[in-house]
């Protein structure tokens, strides 16, 4: 016997329930959205002021440790200076040119010595008042004896020209992103007798400020990332001048061509990025040795940016039907064909292929040193360190690895070092693309005194060294085979350690 229900009745009940549910959901959304107006109309409040007399509990959940806005700003500036100190990278330091003796007589060259790019473009832009920011004269106070003759020369020229740094945003009155790719350098031929004569008086050190800035809406060309004729004239003036030392400050947010550093007898180079309001104070502290640099590069710097794979497809391309597209910002396109081979992943992989004779690469036709100036992870210090790989443990159940490294300060100068852990995963020709080496973990040491050593353990998530298989598994995979974990002073050093473990030597290229 079958039990027959009443479908008409249940359809009616179901419809009513659906309406009630819809009203409930809609009403909930409306009351939440308009709660302020509803409560006001009903004469009630959804908030309550609680005083200490009403409750034993402190009503302030997130207390500030500062007593005033002045204290807040003082702390913010201290943190900003520390960030600059930790992030500045000593890229080269021939014959220990740095640190400088205190009160050395220095001459700053370059239009951007009076227009240091404090930040990037768009949301990264920094607009600061003259009273709040550290310019070069303020940053040099009590540390370096500044050639004000040349500085004032640049200052007078700058006041008549558009600068790099005061960016307001898209279509801003100060500078439009679309016309940012211009280097407003002053040719050295414009130096007068007064400026040229000041070089001998302030001949201890010449410092050139090299600035490049770019960001949203402003792709940078290879030409813009290279020296201009005016900049070359200034570097020639430094090279041929009476200076004992020559230093470059790389005030840039991009990776310019740096094959020119050896052409002008540059003794030292510091990557300072965008120092913000107070960062130049840390930069001059590093110059005179009050702070030991400990930053490391987060990119690869090459002799010529045209060697990047991405440059093969870079240009100004419009769709075939561009005229039919209303929005002019949607008429352009670029092809990203380089895949994973961006930055160090390209240069290190091509290097290993050349050493191992894989694919079409060989060490006779392509030389790493002919292309790369500073590898990813590179960074020098006034101190010297020795790192020892103590232990590597892998737990496949938790998909974790741990690498323990002992760092020893082998100098008499206190400073910080960075433990960099890299991995090489197995690659099969024709299989999933892998770079020859990849960063998988790092740790910055505490400040170590001369002779002091300390062990550090770096945790590695194995998911971070997985590769995406878009053909077969359509997910991230770890292939079967041998996995290498290596430490090194940079990505190239770590890869050489892997190659050494494979039995390769300098004789293999």
Tab-separated table of C-alpha atoms in Angstrom:
chain	number	residue	atom	x	y	z
A	1	UNK	CA	0.000	0.000	0.000
A	2	UNK	CA	1.436	3.336	-1.026
A	3	UNK	CA	1.072	6.504	1.013
A	4	UNK	CA	-0.120	9.334	-1.201
A	5	UNK	CA	0.383	12.915	-0.029
A	6	UNK	CA	-1.236	16.163	-1.060
A	7	UNK	CA	1.165	17.874	-3.477
A	8	UNK	CA	-0.945	21.029	-3.768
A	9	UNK	CA	-0.880	21.587	-0.017
A	10	UNK	CA	2.851	21.027	0.279
A	11	UNK	CA	3.571	23.331	-2.670
A	12	UNK	CA	1.617	26.057	-0.856
A	13	UNK	CA	3.456	25.497	2.425
A	14	UNK	CA	6.791	25.417	0.605
A	15	UNK	CA	6.009	28.649	-1.240
A	16	UNK	CA	5.037	30.369	2.014
A	17	UNK	CA	8.210	29.122	3.690
A	18	UNK	CA	10.268	30.403	0.784
A	19	UNK	CA	8.675	33.834	1.029
A	20	UNK	CA	9.273	33.935	4.788
A	21	UNK	CA	12.881	32.886	4.289
A	22	UNK	CA	13.366	35.567	1.637
A	23	UNK	CA	11.775	38.179	3.909
A	24	UNK	CA	13.969	37.004	6.788
A	25	UNK	CA	17.159	37.265	4.738
A	26	UNK	CA	16.126	40.539	3.131
A	27	UNK	CA	14.936	41.995	6.418
A	28	UNK	CA	18.167	41.006	8.140
A	29	UNK	CA	20.197	42.718	5.439
A	30	UNK	CA	18.027	45.848	5.533
A	31	UNK	CA	18.021	46.166	9.313
A	32	UNK	CA	21.782	45.713	9.438
A	33	UNK	CA	22.379	48.192	6.609
A	34	UNK	CA	19.984	50.825	8.058
A	35	UNK	CA	20.400	50.043	11.761
A	36	UNK	CA	21.564	53.562	12.569
A	37	UNK	CA	18.405	55.153	11.116
A	38	UNK	CA	16.081	52.525	12.603
A	39	UNK	CA	17.586	52.873	16.092
A	40	UNK	CA	17.347	56.652	15.877
A	41	UNK	CA	13.677	56.465	14.913
A	42	UNK	CA	12.960	54.047	17.789
A	43	UNK	CA	14.980	56.146	20.229
A	44	UNK	CA	17.416	53.376	21.077
A	45	UNK	CA	21.174	52.937	20.682
A	46	UNK	CA	23.247	49.947	19.633
A	47	UNK	CA	26.312	51.259	21.439
A	48	UNK	CA	27.083	51.874	25.077
A	49	UNK	CA	29.795	53.950	26.694
A	50	UNK	CA	31.394	51.895	29.471
A	51	UNK	CA	33.385	53.608	32.193
A	52	UNK	CA	35.635	52.086	34.802
A	53	UNK	CA	32.893	52.719	37.368
A	54	UNK	CA	30.504	50.502	35.364
A	55	UNK	CA	32.903	47.600	35.047
A	56	UNK	CA	35.993	46.174	36.606
A	57	UNK	CA	37.386	45.593	33.111
A	58	UNK	CA	39.343	48.210	31.230
A	59	UNK	CA	37.092	49.363	28.344
A	60	UNK	CA	40.052	50.175	26.086
A	61	UNK	CA	41.018	47.000	24.248
A	62	UNK	CA	43.893	48.287	22.117
A	63	UNK	CA	45.901	50.675	24.224
A	64	UNK	CA	48.557	52.849	22.679
A	65	UNK	CA	51.970	52.860	24.287
A	66	UNK	CA	52.358	56.484	23.239
A	67	UNK	CA	51.202	59.504	25.194
A	68	UNK	CA	51.018	61.930	22.298
A	69	UNK	CA	50.974	62.217	18.525
A	70	UNK	CA	54.483	63.621	18.762
A	71	UNK	CA	55.617	60.359	20.364
A	72	UNK	CA	53.861	58.371	17.633
A	73	UNK	CA	55.680	60.288	14.901
A	74	UNK	CA	59.036	59.993	16.673
A	75	UNK	CA	58.618	56.205	16.820
A	76	UNK	CA	57.500	56.037	13.177
A	77	UNK	CA	60.586	57.938	12.074
A	78	UNK	CA	62.824	55.668	14.175
A	79	UNK	CA	61.243	52.578	12.580
A	80	UNK	CA	61.606	54.099	9.101
A	81	UNK	CA	65.286	54.820	9.691
A	82	UNK	CA	65.832	51.272	10.946
A	83	UNK	CA	64.123	49.869	7.824
A	84	UNK	CA	66.471	51.907	5.635
A	85	UNK	CA	69.494	50.792	7.664
A	86	UNK	CA	68.483	47.130	7.398
A	87	UNK	CA	67.577	47.320	3.705
A	88	UNK	CA	70.466	49.320	2.249
A	89	UNK	CA	72.732	47.018	0.236
A	90	UNK	CA	76.478	47.418	-0.073
A	91	UNK	CA	76.848	46.185	-3.640
A	92	UNK	CA	80.572	46.710	-4.188
A	93	UNK	CA	83.360	47.986	-1.954
A	94	UNK	CA	86.752	47.870	-3.663
A	95	UNK	CA	89.787	48.137	-1.395
A	96	UNK	CA	87.458	48.804	1.567
A	97	UNK	CA	86.582	52.244	0.223
A	98	UNK	CA	83.753	52.339	2.761
A	99	UNK	CA	83.282	53.296	5.507
A	100	UNK	CA	84.538	56.851	5.094
A	101	UNK	CA	86.434	58.742	7.734
A	102	UNK	CA	84.130	61.013	9.699
A	103	UNK	CA	83.996	64.593	8.378
A	104	UNK	CA	85.443	63.561	5.030
A	105	UNK	CA	85.102	66.319	2.468
A	106	UNK	CA	82.548	65.070	-0.037
A	107	UNK	CA	81.145	66.359	-3.318
A	108	UNK	CA	77.720	65.099	-4.344
A	109	UNK	CA	77.177	64.899	-8.092
A	110	UNK	CA	73.963	64.510	-10.041
A	111	UNK	CA	70.782	66.461	-10.490
A	112	UNK	CA	69.076	64.084	-8.079
A	113	UNK	CA	71.414	64.971	-5.245
A	114	UNK	CA	68.914	67.810	-4.656
A	115	UNK	CA	65.913	65.747	-5.781
A	116	UNK	CA	66.348	62.324	-4.185
A	117	UNK	CA	63.402	60.079	-5.078
A	118	UNK	CA	61.906	59.398	-1.666
A	119	UNK	CA	59.312	56.885	-2.888
A	120	UNK	CA	57.757	55.320	-5.933
A	121	UNK	CA	54.693	56.274	-7.937
A	122	UNK	CA	51.016	56.094	-7.100
A	123	UNK	CA	50.408	54.670	-3.627
A	124	UNK	CA	54.168	54.388	-3.146
A	125	UNK	CA	54.726	58.101	-3.703
A	126	UNK	CA	56.181	60.206	-0.899
A	127	UNK	CA	55.382	63.902	-0.749
A	128	UNK	CA	57.189	65.506	2.167
A	129	UNK	CA	57.727	69.029	3.395
A	130	UNK	CA	61.226	70.469	3.448
A	131	UNK	CA	61.020	70.752	7.241
A	132	UNK	CA	60.233	67.079	7.784
A	133	UNK	CA	62.459	65.296	5.312
A	134	UNK	CA	66.166	64.579	5.464
A	135	UNK	CA	67.791	66.036	2.392
A	136	UNK	CA	71.500	65.495	1.749
A	137	UNK	CA	72.738	68.579	3.665
A	138	UNK	CA	70.686	67.602	6.722
A	139	UNK	CA	71.757	63.951	6.474
A	140	UNK	CA	75.425	64.987	6.313
A	141	UNK	CA	75.331	67.158	9.447
A	142	UNK	CA	77.916	66.000	11.985
A	143	UNK	CA	79.072	63.183	9.671
A	144	UNK	CA	80.347	64.514	6.343
A	145	UNK	CA	81.681	67.888	5.205
A	146	UNK	CA	79.510	68.743	2.190
A	147	UNK	CA	80.600	70.706	-0.861
A	148	UNK	CA	77.814	73.287	-0.780
A	149	UNK	CA	79.137	75.079	-3.865
A	150	UNK	CA	78.149	72.247	-6.207
A	151	UNK	CA	75.037	71.434	-4.184
A	152	UNK	CA	73.833	75.033	-4.502
A	153	UNK	CA	74.595	74.915	-8.237
A	154	UNK	CA	72.287	71.923	-8.626
A	155	UNK	CA	69.709	73.501	-6.324
A	156	UNK	CA	69.493	76.593	-8.511
A	157	UNK	CA	69.099	74.432	-11.616
A	158	UNK	CA	66.514	72.206	-9.948
A	159	UNK	CA	64.268	75.090	-8.961
A	160	UNK	CA	63.790	75.830	-12.647
A	161	UNK	CA	62.940	72.261	-13.697
A	162	UNK	CA	60.428	69.514	-13.040
A	163	UNK	CA	61.662	66.918	-10.570
A	164	UNK	CA	61.119	63.179	-10.294
A	165	UNK	CA	59.645	62.730	-6.881
A	166	UNK	CA	56.667	64.985	-6.184
A	167	UNK	CA	54.142	62.603	-7.758
A	168	UNK	CA	50.474	63.332	-7.122
A	169	UNK	CA	48.930	60.434	-9.068
A	170	UNK	CA	47.231	59.911	-12.382
A	171	UNK	CA	47.099	63.241	-14.227
A	172	UNK	CA	48.436	65.030	-11.135
A	173	UNK	CA	49.439	68.644	-11.430
A	174	UNK	CA	53.002	67.920	-10.405
A	175	UNK	CA	53.777	65.049	-12.746
A	176	UNK	CA	51.798	62.730	-14.969
A	177	UNK	CA	52.901	59.077	-14.851
A	178	UNK	CA	52.839	58.868	-18.620
A	179	UNK	CA	55.688	61.376	-19.024
A	180	UNK	CA	57.808	60.179	-16.126
A	181	UNK	CA	60.483	58.491	-18.238
A	182	UNK	CA	62.785	61.458	-18.477
A	183	UNK	CA	66.197	61.976	-16.894
A	184	UNK	CA	66.664	65.632	-16.015
A	185	UNK	CA	70.456	65.506	-15.594
A	186	UNK	CA	72.687	68.592	-15.892
A	187	UNK	CA	75.571	68.165	-18.328
A	188	UNK	CA	78.987	68.622	-16.719
A	189	UNK	CA	79.816	71.230	-19.363
A	190	UNK	CA	77.571	73.596	-17.416
A	191	UNK	CA	79.895	73.511	-14.385
A	192	UNK	CA	81.486	76.947	-13.984
A	193	UNK	CA	84.941	77.779	-12.667
A	194	UNK	CA	83.596	78.157	-9.140
A	195	UNK	CA	82.109	74.675	-9.174
A	196	UNK	CA	85.154	73.062	-10.803
A	197	UNK	CA	87.558	74.749	-8.381
A	198	UNK	CA	85.576	73.413	-5.418
A	199	UNK	CA	86.477	69.832	-6.350
A	200	UNK	CA	90.033	70.129	-5.044
A	201	UNK	CA	88.822	71.477	-1.693
A	202	UNK	CA	86.249	68.699	-1.366
A	203	UNK	CA	88.260	65.984	-3.057
A	204	UNK	CA	88.144	63.208	-0.471
A	205	UNK	CA	85.060	61.605	-2.012
A	206	UNK	CA	82.821	62.085	-5.058
A	207	UNK	CA	79.303	60.623	-4.722
A	208	UNK	CA	76.976	60.292	-7.713
A	209	UNK	CA	73.217	59.924	-7.074
A	210	UNK	CA	71.714	57.729	-9.800
A	211	UNK	CA	67.902	57.885	-9.815
A	212	UNK	CA	65.277	55.967	-11.750
A	213	UNK	CA	61.588	55.796	-10.879
A	214	UNK	CA	58.659	53.971	-12.384
A	215	UNK	CA	55.427	52.256	-11.488
A	216	UNK	CA	51.778	51.854	-12.399
A	217	UNK	CA	51.113	53.268	-15.837
A	218	UNK	CA	54.793	53.817	-16.525
A	219	UNK	CA	56.638	50.887	-18.083
A	220	UNK	CA	60.357	51.568	-18.248
A	221	UNK	CA	62.298	51.189	-21.465
A	222	UNK	CA	65.811	49.797	-21.728
A	223	UNK	CA	66.922	53.236	-22.834
A	224	UNK	CA	65.542	54.870	-19.675
A	225	UNK	CA	67.239	52.215	-17.519
A	226	UNK	CA	70.628	53.038	-19.053
A	227	UNK	CA	72.955	56.010	-18.657
A	228	UNK	CA	72.174	59.174	-20.598
A	229	UNK	CA	74.787	61.300	-22.337
A	230	UNK	CA	74.438	63.954	-19.615
A	231	UNK	CA	74.998	61.395	-16.858
A	232	UNK	CA	78.060	60.069	-18.681
A	233	UNK	CA	79.490	63.591	-18.754
A	234	UNK	CA	79.072	63.857	-14.975
A	235	UNK	CA	80.694	60.465	-14.348
A	236	UNK	CA	83.579	61.473	-16.604
A	237	UNK	CA	84.021	64.639	-14.532
A	238	UNK	CA	84.160	62.502	-11.400
A	239	UNK	CA	86.599	60.065	-12.980
A	240	UNK	CA	88.958	62.789	-14.211
A	241	UNK	CA	88.637	64.943	-11.094
A	242	UNK	CA	90.959	65.130	-8.077
A	243	UNK	CA	88.891	62.700	-6.009
A	244	UNK	CA	90.426	59.983	-3.856
A	245	UNK	CA	87.258	57.845	-3.876
A	246	UNK	CA	84.186	57.570	-6.093
A	247	UNK	CA	80.870	56.215	-4.850
A	248	UNK	CA	77.466	55.639	-6.459
A	249	UNK	CA	74.138	55.725	-4.608
A	250	UNK	CA	71.491	53.758	-6.528
A	251	UNK	CA	68.298	55.638	-5.706
A	252	UNK	CA	66.024	53.443	-7.806
A	253	UNK	CA	62.977	51.181	-7.551
A	254	UNK	CA	63.835	49.241	-10.687
A	255	UNK	CA	66.839	47.275	-11.944
A	256	UNK	CA	68.875	49.443	-14.335
A	257	UNK	CA	71.759	48.349	-16.531
A	258	UNK	CA	74.922	48.480	-14.407
A	259	UNK	CA	77.642	47.487	-16.836
A	260	UNK	CA	79.020	51.023	-16.510
A	261	UNK	CA	80.200	50.805	-12.889
A	262	UNK	CA	83.689	49.640	-13.873
A	263	UNK	CA	84.023	52.268	-16.609
A	264	UNK	CA	84.348	55.236	-14.249
A	265	UNK	CA	86.617	53.917	-11.475
A	266	UNK	CA	83.721	53.489	-9.039
A	267	UNK	CA	85.077	52.281	-5.696
A	268	UNK	CA	81.797	51.523	-3.934
A	269	UNK	CA	78.080	51.343	-4.712
A	270	UNK	CA	75.141	51.375	-2.319
A	271	UNK	CA	71.602	50.412	-3.243
A	272	UNK	CA	69.400	52.781	-1.209
A	273	UNK	CA	66.025	52.300	-2.939
A	274	UNK	CA	63.519	54.963	-1.886
A	275	UNK	CA	64.658	56.340	1.487
A	276	UNK	CA	61.430	58.128	2.406
A	277	UNK	CA	61.500	61.092	4.748
A	278	UNK	CA	64.257	59.965	7.102
A	279	UNK	CA	66.161	57.243	5.249
A	280	UNK	CA	69.043	59.439	4.097
A	281	UNK	CA	70.020	59.808	7.746
A	282	UNK	CA	70.650	56.032	7.798
A	283	UNK	CA	72.478	56.155	4.448
A	284	UNK	CA	75.034	58.687	5.710
A	285	UNK	CA	75.368	56.671	8.937
A	286	UNK	CA	76.342	53.713	6.762
A	287	UNK	CA	78.753	55.840	4.720
A	288	UNK	CA	80.723	56.792	7.847
A	289	UNK	CA	80.429	53.394	9.563
A	290	UNK	CA	77.980	54.305	12.322
A	291	UNK	CA	75.855	51.488	10.906
A	292	UNK	CA	77.173	48.318	9.256
A	293	UNK	CA	75.165	47.507	6.107
A	294	UNK	CA	73.302	44.183	6.143
A	295	UNK	CA	70.805	44.343	3.277
A	296	UNK	CA	70.736	41.866	0.393
A	297	UNK	CA	69.392	42.303	-3.131
A	298	UNK	CA	65.890	41.111	-3.956
A	299	UNK	CA	66.656	41.033	-7.685
A	300	UNK	CA	69.420	40.341	-10.201
A	301	UNK	CA	71.353	43.319	-11.583
A	302	UNK	CA	72.822	42.838	-15.034
A	303	UNK	CA	75.167	44.692	-17.342
A	304	UNK	CA	72.468	45.336	-19.926
A	305	UNK	CA	68.740	44.945	-19.282
A	306	UNK	CA	68.311	43.915	-22.914
A	307	UNK	CA	69.580	40.487	-21.834
A	308	UNK	CA	66.327	39.868	-19.930
A	309	UNK	CA	64.067	37.378	-21.759
A	310	UNK	CA	61.137	39.758	-21.242
A	311	UNK	CA	62.817	42.355	-23.441
A	312	UNK	CA	62.323	40.088	-26.469
A	313	UNK	CA	58.589	40.873	-26.310
A	314	UNK	CA	58.676	44.377	-24.850
A	315	UNK	CA	57.384	47.251	-26.933
A	316	UNK	CA	54.443	49.433	-27.850
A	317	UNK	CA	51.867	47.105	-29.397
A	318	UNK	CA	48.243	47.814	-30.302
A	319	UNK	CA	45.458	45.360	-31.116
A	320	UNK	CA	44.572	45.151	-34.811
A	321	UNK	CA	41.144	46.649	-34.047
A	322	UNK	CA	42.518	49.284	-31.647
A	323	UNK	CA	40.579	52.065	-33.387
A	324	UNK	CA	37.305	50.338	-32.474
A	325	UNK	CA	38.150	50.208	-28.741
A	326	UNK	CA	36.661	53.174	-26.885
A	327	UNK	CA	38.991	53.134	-23.863
A	328	UNK	CA	42.506	54.115	-25.037
A	329	UNK	CA	44.037	52.300	-22.039
A	330	UNK	CA	42.645	49.007	-23.407
A	331	UNK	CA	44.172	49.248	-26.866
A	332	UNK	CA	47.655	48.034	-25.898
A	333	UNK	CA	48.981	44.582	-25.107
A	334	UNK	CA	52.189	42.715	-24.248
A	335	UNK	CA	53.035	39.030	-24.599
A	336	UNK	CA	54.557	37.409	-21.517
A	337	UNK	CA	56.339	34.440	-23.076
A	338	UNK	CA	59.198	34.130	-20.577
A	339	UNK	CA	57.172	31.913	-18.228
A	340	UNK	CA	59.062	31.225	-14.992
A	341	UNK	CA	62.328	32.590	-16.371
A	342	UNK	CA	62.243	35.974	-14.677
A	343	UNK	CA	65.194	37.481	-12.818
A	344	UNK	CA	67.590	35.026	-11.210
A	345	UNK	CA	65.543	32.018	-12.330
A	346	UNK	CA	66.602	32.750	-15.910
A	347	UNK	CA	70.258	33.664	-15.393
A	348	UNK	CA	71.022	30.846	-12.938
A	349	UNK	CA	69.215	28.223	-15.042
A	350	UNK	CA	71.028	29.281	-18.187
A	351	UNK	CA	74.288	29.194	-16.227
A	352	UNK	CA	73.739	25.606	-15.048
A	353	UNK	CA	72.695	24.534	-18.538
A	354	UNK	CA	75.915	26.052	-19.900
A	355	UNK	CA	78.038	24.267	-17.283
A	356	UNK	CA	76.290	20.928	-17.793
A	357	UNK	CA	76.018	21.338	-21.565
A	358	UNK	CA	72.245	20.886	-21.488
A	359	UNK	CA	69.893	21.926	-24.231
A	360	UNK	CA	71.404	24.456	-26.611
A	361	UNK	CA	73.570	26.088	-23.950
A	362	UNK	CA	77.323	25.789	-23.610
A	363	UNK	CA	79.889	27.636	-21.539
A	364	UNK	CA	81.844	28.770	-24.585
A	365	UNK	CA	79.104	30.892	-26.165
A	366	UNK	CA	77.449	32.294	-23.015
A	367	UNK	CA	79.289	33.554	-19.924
A	368	UNK	CA	77.529	34.331	-16.665
A	369	UNK	CA	80.047	37.051	-15.769
A	370	UNK	CA	79.429	38.741	-19.111
A	371	UNK	CA	75.797	39.229	-18.159
A	372	UNK	CA	75.306	39.411	-14.393
A	373	UNK	CA	76.887	42.117	-12.248
A	374	UNK	CA	75.191	41.373	-8.903
A	375	UNK	CA	73.259	38.112	-8.291
A	376	UNK	CA	69.983	37.828	-6.434
A	377	UNK	CA	70.667	37.765	-2.681
A	378	UNK	CA	74.006	39.602	-2.984
A	379	UNK	CA	75.027	41.949	-0.185
A	380	UNK	CA	78.346	42.931	1.402
A	381	UNK	CA	79.180	44.101	4.908
A	382	UNK	CA	81.947	45.882	6.803
A	383	UNK	CA	82.143	42.667	8.833
A	384	UNK	CA	82.956	39.214	7.442
A	385	UNK	CA	81.075	36.002	8.168
A	386	UNK	CA	81.394	32.272	7.788
A	387	UNK	CA	78.352	30.028	7.441
A	388	UNK	CA	78.296	26.293	8.066
A	389	UNK	CA	75.445	24.023	6.982
A	390	UNK	CA	74.911	21.852	10.063
A	391	UNK	CA	71.794	19.830	9.339
A	392	UNK	CA	68.923	19.319	6.913
A	393	UNK	CA	65.862	17.346	8.004
A	394	UNK	CA	62.789	16.646	5.886
A	395	UNK	CA	59.405	15.494	7.190
A	396	UNK	CA	57.213	14.437	4.272
A	397	UNK	CA	54.223	13.901	6.544
A	398	UNK	CA	54.098	17.561	7.515
A	399	UNK	CA	55.540	18.676	4.173
A	400	UNK	CA	58.218	20.618	6.010
A	401	UNK	CA	61.998	20.811	6.023
A	402	UNK	CA	64.377	22.392	8.487
A	403	UNK	CA	67.835	23.712	7.697
A	404	UNK	CA	70.205	24.558	10.534
A	405	UNK	CA	73.125	26.889	9.849
A	406	UNK	CA	75.818	28.259	12.140
A	407	UNK	CA	76.919	31.819	11.406
A	408	UNK	CA	80.217	33.136	12.745
A	409	UNK	CA	81.483	36.704	12.617
A	410	UNK	CA	85.097	36.221	11.557
A	411	UNK	CA	86.010	39.920	11.792
A	412	UNK	CA	86.446	42.508	14.528
A	413	UNK	CA	83.463	44.551	13.283
A	414	UNK	CA	80.037	43.784	14.683
A	415	UNK	CA	77.277	43.272	12.128
A	416	UNK	CA	74.385	41.188	10.837
A	417	UNK	CA	74.349	38.487	8.182
A	418	UNK	CA	71.548	36.728	6.288
A	419	UNK	CA	71.122	32.962	6.066
A	420	UNK	CA	69.782	32.146	2.600
A	421	UNK	CA	68.472	28.648	1.918
A	422	UNK	CA	67.987	27.541	-1.686
A	423	UNK	CA	66.653	24.355	-3.255
A	424	UNK	CA	67.068	22.570	-6.543
A	425	UNK	CA	64.317	20.179	-7.572
A	426	UNK	CA	64.670	17.318	-10.101
A	427	UNK	CA	64.068	18.241	-13.721
A	428	UNK	CA	63.283	15.915	-16.598
A	429	UNK	CA	63.779	17.176	-20.153
A	430	UNK	CA	60.382	17.854	-21.656
A	431	UNK	CA	58.732	17.756	-18.259
A	432	UNK	CA	57.533	20.505	-15.940
A	433	UNK	CA	59.757	23.580	-16.152
A	434	UNK	CA	62.076	24.101	-13.161
A	435	UNK	CA	64.583	26.817	-12.420
A	436	UNK	CA	68.061	25.591	-11.510
A	437	UNK	CA	67.810	27.140	-8.045
A	438	UNK	CA	65.149	28.866	-5.996
A	439	UNK	CA	65.066	30.641	-2.667
A	440	UNK	CA	62.995	28.690	-0.155
A	441	UNK	CA	63.820	30.318	3.173
A	442	UNK	CA	65.948	32.920	4.895
A	443	UNK	CA	66.704	34.433	8.284
A	444	UNK	CA	68.547	37.537	9.339
A	445	UNK	CA	70.914	37.139	12.249
A	446	UNK	CA	71.111	39.265	15.330
A	447	UNK	CA	74.020	41.690	15.485
A	448	UNK	CA	77.037	39.465	16.088
A	449	UNK	CA	80.198	40.730	17.724
A	450	UNK	CA	83.608	39.857	16.332
A	451	UNK	CA	84.295	36.147	16.866
A	452	UNK	CA	80.724	35.443	17.969
A	453	UNK	CA	78.770	32.568	16.403
A	454	UNK	CA	75.152	31.508	16.578
A	455	UNK	CA	73.035	28.718	15.096
A	456	UNK	CA	69.873	29.502	13.135
A	457	UNK	CA	67.149	27.139	11.948
A	458	UNK	CA	65.215	28.046	8.815
A	459	UNK	CA	61.842	26.373	8.248
A	460	UNK	CA	61.047	25.424	4.659
A	461	UNK	CA	57.555	24.632	3.424
A	462	UNK	CA	57.909	21.997	0.703
A	463	UNK	CA	54.924	23.542	-1.073
A	464	UNK	CA	57.177	26.536	-1.760
A	465	UNK	CA	59.462	24.440	-3.958
A	466	UNK	CA	56.679	22.656	-5.831
A	467	UNK	CA	56.149	23.319	-9.546
A	468	UNK	CA	52.869	23.744	-11.371
A	469	UNK	CA	52.043	21.000	-13.864
A	470	UNK	CA	49.478	22.552	-16.193
A	471	UNK	CA	49.528	19.678	-18.683
A	472	UNK	CA	49.006	16.410	-16.827
A	473	UNK	CA	48.143	16.841	-13.154
A	474	UNK	CA	46.963	20.453	-13.325
A	475	UNK	CA	48.232	21.134	-9.836
A	476	UNK	CA	51.507	21.730	-7.999
A	477	UNK	CA	53.762	18.689	-7.860
A	478	UNK	CA	57.040	17.442	-6.416
A	479	UNK	CA	58.679	15.158	-8.970
A	480	UNK	CA	60.575	12.025	-8.025
A	481	UNK	CA	64.339	12.397	-7.894
A	482	UNK	CA	67.159	14.046	-6.008
A	483	UNK	CA	66.512	17.280	-4.124
A	484	UNK	CA	69.356	19.581	-3.143
A	485	UNK	CA	69.284	22.121	-0.322
A	486	UNK	CA	72.115	24.633	-0.295
A	487	UNK	CA	73.173	27.798	1.451
A	488	UNK	CA	75.151	30.593	-0.141
A	489	UNK	CA	75.968	34.284	-0.055
A	490	UNK	CA	73.577	34.667	-2.997
A	491	UNK	CA	71.661	32.557	-5.515
A	492	UNK	CA	74.715	32.046	-7.717
A	493	UNK	CA	76.867	30.955	-4.790
A	494	UNK	CA	74.208	28.466	-3.694
A	495	UNK	CA	73.935	27.022	-7.203
A	496	UNK	CA	77.693	26.602	-7.370
A	497	UNK	CA	77.489	24.641	-4.118
A	498	UNK	CA	74.909	22.353	-5.755
A	499	UNK	CA	77.110	21.931	-8.826
A	500	UNK	CA	80.062	21.136	-6.578
A	501	UNK	CA	77.966	18.446	-4.893
A	502	UNK	CA	77.414	17.022	-8.379
A	503	UNK	CA	81.175	16.831	-8.875
A	504	UNK	CA	81.630	19.930	-11.023
A	505	UNK	CA	84.591	22.306	-10.644
A	506	UNK	CA	85.773	25.616	-12.090
A	507	UNK	CA	87.230	23.573	-14.922
A	508	UNK	CA	83.676	22.859	-16.063
A	509	UNK	CA	82.974	26.578	-16.513
